[in-house]
Coordinates of C-alpha atoms and ligand atoms in Angstrom, one line a residue:
M1 CA -101.6 -0.6 19.3
D2 CA -102.5 -2.7 16.3
G3 CA -100.5 -2.7 13.1
K4 CA -102.6 -0.2 11.2
S5 CA -102.7 2.4 14.0
A6 CA -98.9 2.0 14.4
L7 CA -98.3 2.5 10.7
R8 CA -100.6 5.6 10.6
A9 CA -98.7 7.0 13.7
R10 CA -95.3 6.3 12.2
L11 CA -96.3 8.0 9.0
A12 CA -97.0 11.2 11.0
Q13 CA -93.4 11.2 12.3
P14 CA -90.5 12.7 10.5
G15 CA -88.2 10.7 8.3
P16 CA -88.8 8.0 5.7
L17 CA -90.3 4.7 6.7
L18 CA -87.9 1.8 5.9
V19 CA -89.9 -1.2 4.8
M20 CA -88.4 -4.7 4.2
G21 CA -89.8 -7.5 2.1
A22 CA -90.8 -10.9 3.5
H23 CA -92.5 -14.0 2.4
N24 CA -93.5 -15.8 5.6
G25 CA -93.6 -15.6 9.4
L26 CA -90.0 -16.3 9.9
S27 CA -88.7 -13.7 7.4
A28 CA -91.1 -11.1 8.9
R29 CA -89.5 -11.8 12.3
L30 CA -86.1 -11.2 10.8
V31 CA -87.4 -7.9 9.4
R32 CA -88.5 -6.8 12.8
E33 CA -85.2 -8.0 14.4
A34 CA -83.3 -5.8 12.0
G35 CA -85.2 -2.7 13.1
F36 CA -87.4 -1.9 10.1
D37 CA -90.6 0.1 10.4
A38 CA -92.9 -2.3 8.6
V39 CA -92.9 -5.5 6.6
W40 CA -93.7 -5.7 2.9
A41 CA -95.6 -8.9 2.2
S42 CA -94.0 -9.1 -1.3
G43 CA -95.9 -10.8 -4.1
F44 CA -92.5 -11.4 -5.8
E45 CA -91.2 -13.2 -2.7
I46 CA -94.3 -15.1 -1.8
S47 CA -94.6 -16.4 -5.4
A48 CA -91.0 -17.3 -5.6
S49 CA -91.1 -19.1 -2.3
H50 CA -93.9 -21.3 -3.8
G51 CA -91.7 -21.9 -6.8
V52 CA -94.0 -20.1 -9.3
P53 CA -93.7 -16.8 -11.2
D54 CA -95.1 -13.6 -9.9
A55 CA -98.0 -13.5 -12.4
N56 CA -101.3 -14.0 -10.5
I57 CA -100.6 -17.7 -10.4
L58 CA -101.1 -17.7 -6.7
T59 CA -104.6 -16.8 -5.6
M60 CA -105.6 -14.0 -3.2
T61 CA -106.1 -16.6 -0.5
D62 CA -102.5 -17.9 -1.0
N63 CA -101.1 -14.4 -0.7
L64 CA -103.3 -13.6 2.3
W65 CA -102.3 -16.8 4.0
A66 CA -98.6 -15.8 3.7
A67 CA -99.3 -12.2 4.8
R68 CA -101.2 -13.3 7.9
Q69 CA -98.2 -15.3 9.1
M70 CA -96.3 -12.1 9.3
V71 CA -98.7 -10.2 11.6
P72 CA -97.5 -11.9 14.8
A73 CA -94.0 -10.6 14.1
G74 CA -95.3 -7.4 15.6
L75 CA -94.6 -4.9 12.8
P76 CA -97.3 -3.4 10.6
V77 CA -97.7 -5.5 7.5
I78 CA -98.1 -3.8 4.1
A79 CA -99.6 -6.3 1.8
D80 CA -98.6 -6.3 -1.9
C81 CA -102.0 -7.2 -3.4
D82 CA -101.0 -7.1 -7.1
N83 CA -103.9 -5.8 -9.1
G84 CA -106.5 -6.6 -6.5
Y85 CA -107.0 -10.1 -8.0
G86 CA -109.6 -8.9 -10.5
N87 CA -112.0 -6.0 -10.7
A88 CA -113.5 -3.7 -8.1
I89 CA -115.7 -6.5 -6.9
N90 CA -112.7 -8.7 -6.2
V91 CA -111.1 -5.8 -4.4
I92 CA -114.0 -5.4 -2.1
H93 CA -113.7 -9.0 -1.0
M94 CA -109.9 -8.6 -0.7
V95 CA -110.1 -5.5 1.6
R96 CA -112.5 -7.3 3.9
A97 CA -110.3 -10.3 4.1
Y98 CA -107.0 -8.4 4.6
E99 CA -108.3 -6.0 7.2
G100 CA -109.9 -8.9 9.0
E101 CA -106.5 -10.6 9.3
G102 CA -104.8 -7.6 11.0
I103 CA -102.9 -6.4 7.9
A104 CA -102.1 -2.7 8.2
A105 CA -102.2 -1.6 4.6
V106 CA -102.8 -2.9 1.1
C107 CA -101.2 -1.9 -2.1
I108 CA -102.8 -2.4 -5.5
E109 CA -101.2 -1.7 -8.9
D110 CA -102.7 -0.8 -12.2
N111 CA -101.6 -4.0 -14.0
I112 CA -104.4 -5.9 -15.8
F113 CA -105.3 -9.4 -14.5
P114 CA -103.4 -11.6 -14.9
K115 CA -100.4 -9.4 -14.0
R116 CA -96.7 -9.8 -14.9
C117 CA -94.0 -8.9 -12.4
S118 CA -92.6 -5.5 -13.2
F119 CA -89.1 -6.8 -13.9
Y120 CA -89.7 -9.8 -16.1
A121 CA -88.2 -8.8 -19.5
G122 CA -89.9 -9.6 -22.8
V123 CA -93.3 -10.5 -21.4
A124 CA -96.6 -9.0 -22.5
R125 CA -97.5 -6.0 -20.3
E126 CA -100.7 -4.0 -20.3
L127 CA -102.2 -1.5 -17.9
S128 CA -105.9 -1.2 -16.9
P129 CA -107.7 2.0 -17.8
I130 CA -107.2 4.8 -15.3
E131 CA -110.9 5.0 -14.4
E132 CA -111.0 1.3 -13.7
H133 CA -108.1 1.5 -11.2
A134 CA -109.5 4.6 -9.6
G135 CA -112.7 2.7 -9.1
K136 CA -110.8 -0.1 -7.3
I137 CA -109.2 2.5 -5.0
K138 CA -112.7 3.9 -4.2
A139 CA -113.9 0.4 -3.6
C140 CA -111.1 -0.1 -1.1
L141 CA -111.9 3.1 0.8
D142 CA -115.6 2.4 0.9
T143 CA -115.1 -1.1 2.2
R144 CA -112.4 -0.6 4.9
R145 CA -113.8 -0.5 8.4
S146 CA -111.1 1.8 9.8
D147 CA -109.5 4.8 8.2
D148 CA -106.2 3.6 9.7
F149 CA -106.2 0.7 7.2
L150 CA -104.1 2.3 4.5
V151 CA -104.6 2.0 0.8
I152 CA -101.6 2.4 -1.4
A153 CA -102.2 3.0 -5.2
R154 CA -99.4 2.0 -7.4
T155 CA -98.9 2.9 -11.0
E156 CA -96.8 0.8 -13.4
A157 CA -96.9 3.5 -16.2
L158 CA -93.1 3.9 -16.1
I159 CA -92.5 0.2 -16.0
A160 CA -94.8 -0.3 -19.1
G161 CA -93.0 2.4 -21.0
W162 CA -96.0 4.7 -21.1
G163 CA -93.9 7.8 -20.0
M164 CA -93.7 10.3 -17.3
E165 CA -96.9 12.3 -18.2
E166 CA -99.0 9.1 -18.1
A167 CA -97.4 8.2 -14.8
L168 CA -98.3 11.6 -13.3
R169 CA -101.8 11.5 -14.7
R170 CA -102.4 8.1 -13.1
G171 CA -100.8 9.0 -9.8
R172 CA -102.9 12.1 -9.6
A173 CA -106.1 10.3 -10.5
Y174 CA -105.5 7.6 -7.8
A175 CA -104.6 10.3 -5.2
D176 CA -107.8 12.2 -6.1
A177 CA -109.8 9.0 -5.8
G178 CA -108.6 9.0 -2.1
A179 CA -105.5 6.7 -2.0
D180 CA -103.6 7.3 1.2
L181 CA -100.2 6.9 -0.5
V182 CA -99.1 6.6 -4.1
L183 CA -96.3 4.2 -5.2
I184 CA -94.4 5.1 -8.4
H185 CA -92.5 2.1 -9.7
S186 CA -89.5 2.2 -12.0
K187 CA -87.0 -0.3 -13.5
S188 CA -84.6 2.4 -14.6
K189 CA -81.0 1.8 -13.5
D190 CA -80.8 5.2 -12.0
A191 CA -83.2 7.2 -9.8
R192 CA -83.7 10.1 -12.2
E193 CA -87.2 9.0 -13.3
V194 CA -88.6 8.6 -9.8
L195 CA -86.8 11.8 -8.6
E196 CA -88.5 13.7 -11.4
F197 CA -91.8 12.2 -10.6
A198 CA -91.4 13.3 -7.0
R199 CA -90.3 16.8 -8.0
R200 CA -93.5 17.2 -10.1
W201 CA -95.8 15.5 -7.5
D202 CA -98.5 18.0 -6.5
R203 CA -100.9 16.1 -4.3
P204 CA -100.9 15.7 -0.5
A205 CA -100.7 11.9 -0.6
P206 CA -97.1 10.8 0.4
L207 CA -95.0 8.9 -2.1
V208 CA -93.7 5.3 -2.0
C209 CA -90.8 3.9 -4.0
V210 CA -89.1 0.5 -4.5
P211 CA -85.4 1.1 -5.4
T212 CA -84.6 -2.5 -6.5
I213 CA -83.0 -1.5 -9.8
Y214 CA -81.8 2.0 -9.0
K215 CA -79.9 0.4 -6.3
T216 CA -77.2 2.9 -5.5
T217 CA -79.6 5.6 -4.3
T218 CA -80.0 5.8 -0.5
A219 CA -83.2 6.0 1.4
D220 CA -82.1 9.5 2.7
E221 CA -81.6 10.7 -0.9
L222 CA -85.1 9.4 -1.8
A223 CA -86.6 11.0 1.4
A224 CA -84.9 14.3 0.5
A225 CA -86.6 14.2 -2.9
G226 CA -90.0 13.7 -1.2
F227 CA -90.5 9.9 -0.7
K228 CA -92.0 9.0 2.6
V229 CA -91.8 5.2 2.3
V230 CA -88.9 3.2 0.8
I231 CA -89.5 -0.5 0.3
F232 CA -86.5 -3.0 0.0
A233 CA -88.7 -5.5 -1.7
N234 CA -87.0 -8.8 -2.2
H235 CA -83.5 -8.9 -0.7
G236 CA -84.4 -11.4 2.0
L237 CA -85.4 -14.0 -0.4
R238 CA -82.4 -13.4 -2.7
A239 CA -80.1 -13.6 0.3
A240 CA -81.7 -16.9 1.3
I241 CA -81.3 -18.4 -2.2
Q242 CA -77.6 -17.6 -2.2
A243 CA -77.1 -19.0 1.3
M244 CA -79.1 -22.2 0.6
R245 CA -77.4 -22.7 -2.7
S246 CA -73.9 -22.6 -1.3
T247 CA -74.8 -24.6 1.8
F248 CA -76.5 -27.3 -0.3
T249 CA -73.6 -27.5 -2.8
T250 CA -71.1 -28.0 0.0
L251 CA -73.2 -30.6 1.8
R252 CA -73.7 -32.5 -1.4
R253 CA -70.0 -32.6 -1.9
E254 CA -68.8 -33.1 1.7
Q255 CA -71.7 -35.3 2.9
R256 CA -71.3 -34.4 6.6
C257 CA -73.1 -31.7 8.5
A258 CA -69.9 -30.2 10.1
S259 CA -68.8 -29.0 6.7
V260 CA -71.4 -26.2 6.8
E261 CA -71.6 -25.5 10.5
D262 CA -69.7 -22.2 10.3
R263 CA -72.2 -20.8 7.8
I264 CA -75.5 -21.7 9.3
V265 CA -77.2 -20.4 12.5
P266 CA -77.3 -22.7 15.5
L267 CA -80.6 -24.5 16.2
E268 CA -81.1 -22.4 19.3
D269 CA -81.2 -19.3 17.1
V270 CA -84.2 -20.8 15.2
Y271 CA -85.9 -21.7 18.5
E272 CA -85.5 -18.1 19.7
L273 CA -86.8 -16.7 16.5
I274 CA -90.0 -18.8 16.5
G275 CA -90.8 -18.4 20.1
V276 CA -89.9 -21.7 21.7
P277 CA -88.9 -20.2 25.0
R278 CA -92.3 -18.5 25.2
M279 CA -94.0 -21.7 24.4
K280 CA -92.2 -23.5 27.2
A281 CA -93.3 -20.8 29.7
E282 CA -96.9 -21.1 28.4
E283 CA -96.7 -24.9 28.8
Q284 CA -95.8 -24.4 32.4
S285 CA -98.6 -21.9 33.0
Y286 CA -101.4 -23.6 31.2
L287 CA -100.9 -27.3 30.5
P288 CA -102.2 -29.6 33.3
A289 CA -99.4 -31.6 34.7
G290 CA -100.9 -34.8 33.3
G291 CA -100.9 -33.3 29.8
A292 CA -97.1 -32.8 29.7
P293 CA -95.2 -35.5 27.9
V294 CA -94.2 -38.3 30.3
G295 CA -91.7 -41.0 29.7
A296 CA -91.0 -44.3 31.4
V297 CA -87.7 -46.1 32.2
I298 CA -87.9 -49.9 32.8
L299 CA -85.0 -51.4 34.6
A300 CA -84.4 -54.9 33.1
A301 CA -80.6 -55.3 33.4
A302 CA -80.2 -57.7 36.3
P303 CA -80.0 -61.5 36.2
S304 CA -82.5 -63.3 38.2
P305 CA -81.1 -66.5 39.8
G306 CA -84.4 -67.1 41.7
L307 CA -86.0 -68.3 38.5
G308 CA -83.2 -70.7 37.5
E309 CA -83.4 -72.1 33.9
L310 CA -86.4 -69.9 33.0
T311 CA -84.2 -66.9 32.9
Q312 CA -80.9 -68.4 31.8
D313 CA -81.2 -67.0 28.2
R314 CA -83.3 -63.8 29.0
P315 CA -83.9 -61.2 31.7
K316 CA -87.1 -61.6 33.7
A317 CA -88.7 -58.9 31.7
M318 CA -88.7 -61.2 28.7
L319 CA -90.4 -64.1 30.5
D320 CA -93.4 -65.3 28.5
I321 CA -96.7 -64.9 30.4
K322 CA -99.6 -66.4 28.4
G323 CA -98.1 -65.7 25.0
K324 CA -96.6 -62.2 25.7
P325 CA -93.4 -61.2 27.4
L326 CA -93.8 -59.5 30.7
L327 CA -92.1 -56.4 29.2
Q328 CA -94.8 -56.2 26.5
R329 CA -97.5 -56.3 29.1
Q330 CA -95.7 -53.4 30.9
V331 CA -95.5 -51.4 27.7
E332 CA -99.2 -51.9 27.1
A333 CA -100.1 -50.8 30.6
L334 CA -97.9 -47.7 30.2
N335 CA -99.4 -47.0 26.8
E336 CA -102.9 -47.3 28.3
A337 CA -101.9 -44.6 30.8
G338 CA -100.8 -42.3 27.9
I339 CA -97.0 -43.0 28.2
K340 CA -95.5 -43.6 24.7
E341 CA -91.8 -42.7 25.1
I342 CA -90.5 -45.8 26.9
S343 CA -86.8 -46.7 27.5
V344 CA -85.5 -50.0 28.8
V345 CA -82.2 -50.4 30.5
V346 CA -80.7 -53.8 29.5
G347 CA -77.7 -55.7 30.6
W348 CA -78.0 -59.4 31.4
Q349 CA -78.9 -61.3 28.1
K350 CA -79.6 -58.0 26.5
D351 CA -80.1 -59.4 23.0
A352 CA -83.2 -61.2 24.2
V353 CA -84.9 -57.8 24.7
D354 CA -86.1 -57.4 21.2
L355 CA -89.4 -55.5 21.5
P356 CA -89.8 -52.6 18.9
N357 CA -90.0 -48.9 19.6
L358 CA -88.1 -49.0 22.9
Q359 CA -85.2 -46.7 23.5
R360 CA -82.4 -49.0 24.8
Y361 CA -79.7 -48.2 27.3
D362 CA -77.0 -50.6 28.0
A363 CA -76.0 -51.1 31.7
T364 CA -73.8 -54.1 31.1
G365 CA -71.3 -54.2 34.0
S366 CA -73.5 -52.2 36.4
E367 CA -74.2 -53.9 39.6
G368 CA -76.9 -51.9 41.4
E369 CA -80.2 -50.6 40.2
A370 CA -79.2 -47.0 40.9
A371 CA -76.3 -47.4 38.5
S372 CA -78.7 -48.9 35.9
L373 CA -81.0 -46.0 36.2
M374 CA -78.1 -43.6 35.7
C375 CA -77.4 -45.2 32.4
A376 CA -80.7 -43.7 31.2
E377 CA -80.2 -40.3 32.9
A378 CA -80.4 -38.6 29.5
V379 CA -84.1 -39.2 29.3
L380 CA -84.9 -38.0 32.8
G381 CA -85.3 -34.4 31.7
R382 CA -89.1 -34.8 31.5
R383 CA -91.6 -36.4 34.0
T384 CA -90.7 -40.1 34.1
V385 CA -92.1 -43.2 35.6
V386 CA -89.4 -45.6 36.6
L387 CA -90.2 -49.2 37.2
Y388 CA -88.7 -52.6 37.6
G389 CA -88.9 -54.9 34.7
D390 CA -90.4 -57.7 36.8
I391 CA -93.7 -56.3 37.9
L392 CA -97.2 -56.7 36.5
F393 CA -99.6 -53.9 37.3
D394 CA -102.9 -52.2 36.3
G395 CA -102.7 -49.2 34.0
E396 CA -104.9 -47.5 36.6
V397 CA -102.0 -47.6 39.1
V398 CA -99.9 -45.5 36.6
K399 CA -102.7 -43.1 35.9
R400 CA -103.1 -42.4 39.6
L401 CA -99.4 -42.0 40.0
L402 CA -99.3 -39.4 37.2
Q403 CA -102.0 -37.4 39.0
T404 CA -100.0 -37.1 42.2
E405 CA -98.2 -33.9 43.2
G406 CA -94.5 -34.3 44.2
D407 CA -91.1 -34.4 42.6
I408 CA -90.5 -38.0 43.7
V409 CA -93.5 -40.2 44.3
L410 CA -93.4 -43.9 45.2
V411 CA -96.4 -46.3 44.8
V412 CA -96.8 -48.2 48.1
D413 CA -98.9 -51.3 48.7
R414 CA -100.5 -51.1 52.1
S415 CA -101.7 -54.7 52.0
S416 CA -98.4 -56.3 52.8
T417 CA -95.8 -55.3 55.3
E418 CA -94.4 -58.6 56.4
R419 CA -92.6 -59.9 53.4
P420 CA -88.9 -60.5 54.0
G421 CA -86.5 -59.5 51.3
R422 CA -88.9 -56.9 49.8
D423 CA -88.6 -53.1 49.6
L424 CA -90.5 -52.1 52.7
V425 CA -91.4 -48.5 53.6
H426 CA -92.4 -46.5 56.6
T427 CA -94.4 -43.4 55.8
T428 CA -95.4 -40.6 58.1
N429 CA -99.1 -41.3 58.5
G430 CA -99.4 -44.9 57.3
I431 CA -102.8 -46.5 57.6
A432 CA -105.8 -44.2 58.5
D433 CA -106.5 -43.8 62.2
D434 CA -109.6 -46.0 62.0
G435 CA -107.5 -48.7 60.5
R436 CA -109.3 -48.6 57.2
M437 CA -107.8 -47.6 53.9
L438 CA -109.1 -46.5 50.6
A439 CA -106.8 -47.6 47.8
G440 CA -105.1 -44.8 46.0
Q441 CA -106.7 -42.0 48.0
R442 CA -103.8 -41.1 50.2
R443 CA -100.6 -39.1 49.6
D444 CA -98.1 -39.6 52.3
T445 CA -94.5 -38.8 53.0
L446 CA -91.7 -41.4 53.1
E447 CA -89.7 -41.7 56.3
R448 CA -87.7 -44.9 55.6
I449 CA -87.3 -47.4 52.9
G450 CA -85.2 -50.6 53.0
V451 CA -85.2 -54.4 53.1
D452 CA -84.6 -54.6 56.8
L453 CA -87.3 -52.3 58.2
P454 CA -89.0 -53.2 61.5
G455 CA -92.3 -51.4 61.9
A456 CA -92.9 -51.0 58.1
N457 CA -96.4 -49.9 57.1
G458 CA -96.2 -50.7 53.4
E459 CA -94.2 -52.2 50.5
W460 CA -92.8 -50.2 47.6
I461 CA -94.1 -51.9 44.4
G462 CA -91.0 -51.0 42.4
M463 CA -92.6 -48.0 40.6
L464 CA -92.0 -44.3 41.1
M465 CA -92.5 -41.1 39.4
L466 CA -89.8 -38.4 39.0
T467 CA -90.4 -34.8 37.8
P468 CA -87.4 -33.2 36.1
A469 CA -86.5 -31.6 39.5
G470 CA -86.9 -34.9 41.3
A471 CA -84.7 -36.6 38.7
Q472 CA -82.1 -33.8 39.1
A473 CA -82.0 -34.3 42.9
L474 CA -81.5 -38.1 42.4
R475 CA -78.8 -37.5 39.8
D476 CA -77.0 -34.9 42.0
A477 CA -77.0 -37.4 44.9
W478 CA -75.5 -40.0 42.6
H479 CA -72.9 -37.8 41.0
A480 CA -71.8 -36.2 44.3
R481 CA -71.0 -39.6 45.6
A482 CA -69.4 -40.8 42.4
R483 CA -67.1 -37.7 42.4
Q484 CA -65.9 -38.8 45.9
G485 CA -65.0 -42.3 44.5
G486 CA -68.3 -44.0 45.4
Q487 CA -66.7 -46.3 48.0
A488 CA -68.7 -45.1 51.0
P489 CA -71.8 -47.1 51.9
V490 CA -75.1 -45.8 50.6
H491 CA -77.8 -46.7 53.2
E492 CA -77.9 -50.5 53.2
A493 CA -75.5 -50.9 50.2
P494 CA -71.7 -51.2 50.8
S495 CA -70.9 -48.9 47.9
L496 CA -72.5 -46.6 45.3
A497 CA -72.0 -49.2 42.5
R498 CA -74.1 -51.7 44.4
A499 CA -76.8 -49.3 45.7
S500 CA -80.4 -50.2 45.0
L501 CA -82.9 -47.5 44.2
P502 CA -84.2 -47.6 47.8
D503 CA -80.7 -47.1 49.0
L504 CA -80.3 -43.9 46.9
L505 CA -83.9 -42.8 47.8
Q506 CA -83.2 -43.1 51.5
A507 CA -79.9 -41.2 51.2
L508 CA -81.8 -38.4 49.4
R509 CA -84.5 -38.4 52.1
D510 CA -81.9 -38.2 54.8
E511 CA -80.5 -35.1 53.0
G512 CA -83.9 -33.5 53.4
H513 CA -85.5 -34.0 50.0
P514 CA -89.2 -34.8 50.4
I515 CA -90.3 -38.1 48.9
H516 CA -94.0 -38.8 48.7
T517 CA -96.0 -42.0 48.3
I518 CA -99.4 -42.9 47.1
D519 CA -101.2 -46.0 48.2
T520 CA -102.4 -49.0 46.3
Y521 CA -104.0 -52.0 47.7
K522 CA -102.8 -54.9 45.6
G523 CA -103.3 -54.2 41.9
W524 CA -99.8 -55.4 41.1
M525 CA -97.5 -58.4 41.5
E526 CA -93.8 -59.1 41.3
V527 CA -92.4 -62.1 39.4
D528 CA -89.5 -63.2 41.4
T529 CA -90.0 -66.9 42.1
F530 CA -91.5 -69.9 40.4
E531 CA -94.5 -69.4 42.7
D532 CA -94.9 -65.8 41.5
Y533 CA -94.5 -67.0 37.9
R534 CA -97.3 -69.6 38.3
R535 CA -99.5 -67.0 39.9
A536 CA -98.9 -64.6 37.1
W537 CA -100.1 -67.2 34.6
S538 CA -103.3 -67.7 36.6
L539 CA -104.0 -64.0 37.1
V540 CA -103.4 -62.4 33.6
R541 CA -106.0 -62.7 30.9
Ligands
SPV601 C1 -93.0 -7.2 -5.0 O1 -92.2 -7.2 -4.1 O2 -93.7 -8.2 -5.3 C2 -93.3 -6.0 -5.7 C3 -92.2 -5.1 -5.9 O3 -94.3 -5.8 -6.2 S1 -91.5 -5.5 -7.4 O4 -91.1 -6.8 -7.3 O5 -90.3 -4.6 -7.4 O6 -92.4 -5.2 -8.4
MG602 MG1 -95.5 -7.5 -6.3

């Protein structure tokens, strides 16, 4: 049921409708949470929330923009439309716009344009002629597409000091013009005025009141007198001002966030109110896997004795290759594949790693690569590409990796299986039966990975992708061993501290976690020796 049908249906039920003022989508959600029947898109609140007086300074479009933020809260929205923002012609435009945005009802008052808020003391106040306002009401009724879109006529006769007889005359004229409800406003400190109005009311249109100033009267008392709708117009905004003022004052004085922690809601409360959990579910349902944010972790903590003096003052990742550090070339290739959130795990000569915009994790003192990766475990909550800091590769390799299904996926080069000291793999299917291979076409399952691997059918290039579930499995495997002291061998490593990534991956595989591979045929190189380094210079542009 849409808002206007719900409001019409609720009006037909017994008891008064309790309506609460709001000024934006968030406050409307709080109105719903508290159990009110409808939201009042209050001109007073909306103006104040923009920091301007309630005096037709905001335009119709400003007010409509605020009111439409309230519709998704799920309660009928009754929009305070001041004086209709002009004459009957403006009102026609207004009704089309408000009904089109899913607002349930509009309320227009008989203030002239520009209006003045009913409560501002000592400001000029004038009412439009009765016929003119009745004409606006008729314009509303003739313009609305559905009879469920309610039109509330409001008279300010009591506010302007024009007396009870004038108030009744106006109320009757607006009801006779067809208004669905009539709002009688008063700034008297007690409810006698509005109660008398209700006692003398002799039209079928139900009555609405706003007991801001006659504040001790309950909604039940007003309902007993004949009011069908009671609007608490501006208490949300006033409560917010008080809460913000005291919080700001304390923070200014104390200058630390903990000083106000006990008087503000937790962040999770905000997330819940604005629908973050639903957004997460929708992301999972509708975003392609490749569209979800992906991070990268580059492991660049280890020293590299194989390159002698070249890496005495820097890790391999900072080796200059034709005017750019290897690490920068990696970052550019990752960026090209759409990965912008990049972390680097540093250790050996960490101060030399001085590229901007990288999240740094310090693995000083860690021996094995698995321990280095665990230093960055905080960023493994999203899909992550993990890679060694000493490989050069095409962005295309990363793009294909991101398109591959699986919680843990390794990139495997099928062109070399004979290189001693490298991370070799054996996968279930290996090379196609006919002995040919199309680079990057095949997804396979890892059987074994290690340095000493007779019968290997590929080489791991030092890059893998983890989904959050894959990362969790890896972390669980690590922490389970760490809890037991970490002294037991992990695959080819003598202890957990010295385990390489292949060691931990093999352990995971042996526990039954599927690990997948995709193929590449060259398209990458490792920089491990002088010979590699020379080759890198000749290959990169
Ligand atoms: C509003 O909330 O903007 C109203 C009610 O019109 S009152 O402020 O009481 O006039
Ligand atoms: Mg108002």
